[in-house]
mmCIF file of C-alpha atoms in Angstrom:
data_model
loop_
_atom_site.group_PDB
_atom_site.id
_atom_site.type_symbol
_atom_site.label_atom_id
_atom_site.label_comp_id
_atom_site.label_asym_id
_atom_site.label_seq_id
_atom_site.Cartn_x
_atom_site.Cartn_y
_atom_site.Cartn_z
ATOM 1 C CA MET E 39 16.463 -15.579 3.079
ATOM 2 C CA ILE E 40 18.389 -13.079 5.378
ATOM 3 C CA ARG E 41 19.892 -9.938 3.995
ATOM 4 C CA LYS E 42 22.041 -7.303 5.549
ATOM 5 C CA GLY E 43 20.654 -3.767 5.639
ATOM 6 C CA ILE E 44 21.081 -0.338 7.112
ATOM 7 C CA VAL E 45 18.310 1.472 8.963
ATOM 8 C CA ARG E 46 17.506 4.668 7.199
ATOM 9 C CA SER E 47 14.359 5.678 9.364
ATOM 10 C CA PHE E 48 12.193 4.283 12.035
ATOM 11 C CA ASP E 49 8.557 4.998 12.920
ATOM 12 C CA SER E 50 7.881 4.081 16.522
ATOM 13 C CA ALA E 51 4.236 4.599 16.246
ATOM 14 C CA SER E 52 3.720 1.854 13.561
ATOM 15 C CA TYR E 53 6.998 0.018 14.592
ATOM 16 C CA THR E 54 8.179 -0.029 10.888
ATOM 17 C CA ALA E 55 11.396 1.017 9.215
ATOM 18 C CA THR E 56 12.863 2.063 5.961
ATOM 19 C CA VAL E 57 15.942 -0.132 5.197
ATOM 20 C CA GLN E 58 18.542 0.144 2.539
ATOM 21 C CA ILE E 59 19.665 -3.309 1.486
ATOM 22 C CA GLU E 60 23.441 -3.560 1.823
ATOM 23 C CA GLY E 61 25.261 -3.329 -1.619
ATOM 24 C CA SER E 62 22.534 -1.433 -3.260
ATOM 25 C CA LEU E 63 22.315 2.388 -3.486
ATOM 26 C CA THR E 64 18.795 2.303 -5.076
ATOM 27 C CA THR E 65 16.988 -0.395 -3.147
ATOM 28 C CA TRP E 66 15.281 1.020 -0.070
ATOM 29 C CA LEU E 67 12.381 -0.955 1.389
ATOM 30 C CA GLU E 68 9.760 1.188 3.169
ATOM 31 C CA ASP E 69 7.330 0.276 5.928
ATOM 32 C CA ILE E 70 9.070 -3.014 6.825
ATOM 33 C CA PRO E 71 7.783 -4.279 10.160
ATOM 34 C CA VAL E 72 10.343 -4.400 12.977
ATOM 35 C CA SER E 73 10.535 -7.100 15.631
ATOM 36 C CA ARG E 74 8.907 -5.847 18.847
ATOM 37 C CA GLY E 75 11.828 -7.488 20.665
ATOM 38 C CA ILE E 76 14.091 -4.743 19.359
ATOM 39 C CA PRO E 77 13.815 -1.733 21.656
ATOM 40 C CA SER E 78 12.867 1.489 19.690
ATOM 41 C CA GLY E 79 16.073 3.241 21.095
ATOM 42 C CA GLU E 80 18.156 0.733 19.123
ATOM 43 C CA MET E 81 16.645 1.545 15.786
ATOM 44 C CA ALA E 82 18.969 4.478 15.030
ATOM 45 C CA ASN E 83 19.534 5.823 11.631
ATOM 46 C CA GLY E 84 22.722 4.285 10.097
ATOM 47 C CA ARG E 85 22.548 1.097 12.290
ATOM 48 C CA ARG E 86 23.172 -2.208 10.596
ATOM 49 C CA CYS E 87 20.329 -4.647 10.613
ATOM 50 C CA ALA E 88 19.294 -8.200 9.538
ATOM 51 C CA VAL E 89 16.125 -8.400 7.378
ATOM 52 C CA LEU E 90 14.439 -11.653 7.151
ATOM 53 C CA PHE E 91 12.522 -12.300 3.873
ATOM 54 C CA PHE E 92 9.757 -14.887 3.999
ATOM 55 C CA ASP E 93 9.093 -14.568 0.284
ATOM 56 C CA GLU E 94 11.941 -13.534 -1.956
ATOM 57 C CA THR E 95 9.636 -12.249 -4.596
ATOM 58 C CA ASN E 96 7.721 -9.965 -2.248
ATOM 59 C CA PRO E 97 9.798 -7.331 -0.432
ATOM 60 C CA LYS E 98 6.826 -6.401 1.711
ATOM 61 C CA ASP E 99 6.790 -9.885 3.201
ATOM 62 C CA ALA E 100 9.816 -9.207 5.486
ATOM 63 C CA VAL E 101 10.803 -8.184 9.078
ATOM 64 C CA VAL E 102 13.718 -6.430 10.651
ATOM 65 C CA ALA E 103 14.892 -9.181 12.928
ATOM 66 C CA ALA E 104 17.942 -7.697 14.511
ATOM 67 C CA VAL E 105 20.242 -4.601 14.684
ATOM 68 C CA TYR E 106 23.953 -4.765 15.374
ATOM 69 C CA GLY E 107 27.063 -2.606 15.272
ATOM 70 C CA ASP E 108 27.076 1.060 15.977
#
């Protein structure tokens, strides 16, 4: 499943992000791996992103697959 999200923070050392799932004020996923194909400079706070979930029941089994917009 792919969900829209908003980047809330990015850790370039671990290449993980905190992402707010679009449509939810309370659901923020922490330490989500980010695709190494995304340059760290593109992971700006407030940027829209696509989060790919491999297992819908486990939010830790996900990856930020793309960023888009401004």
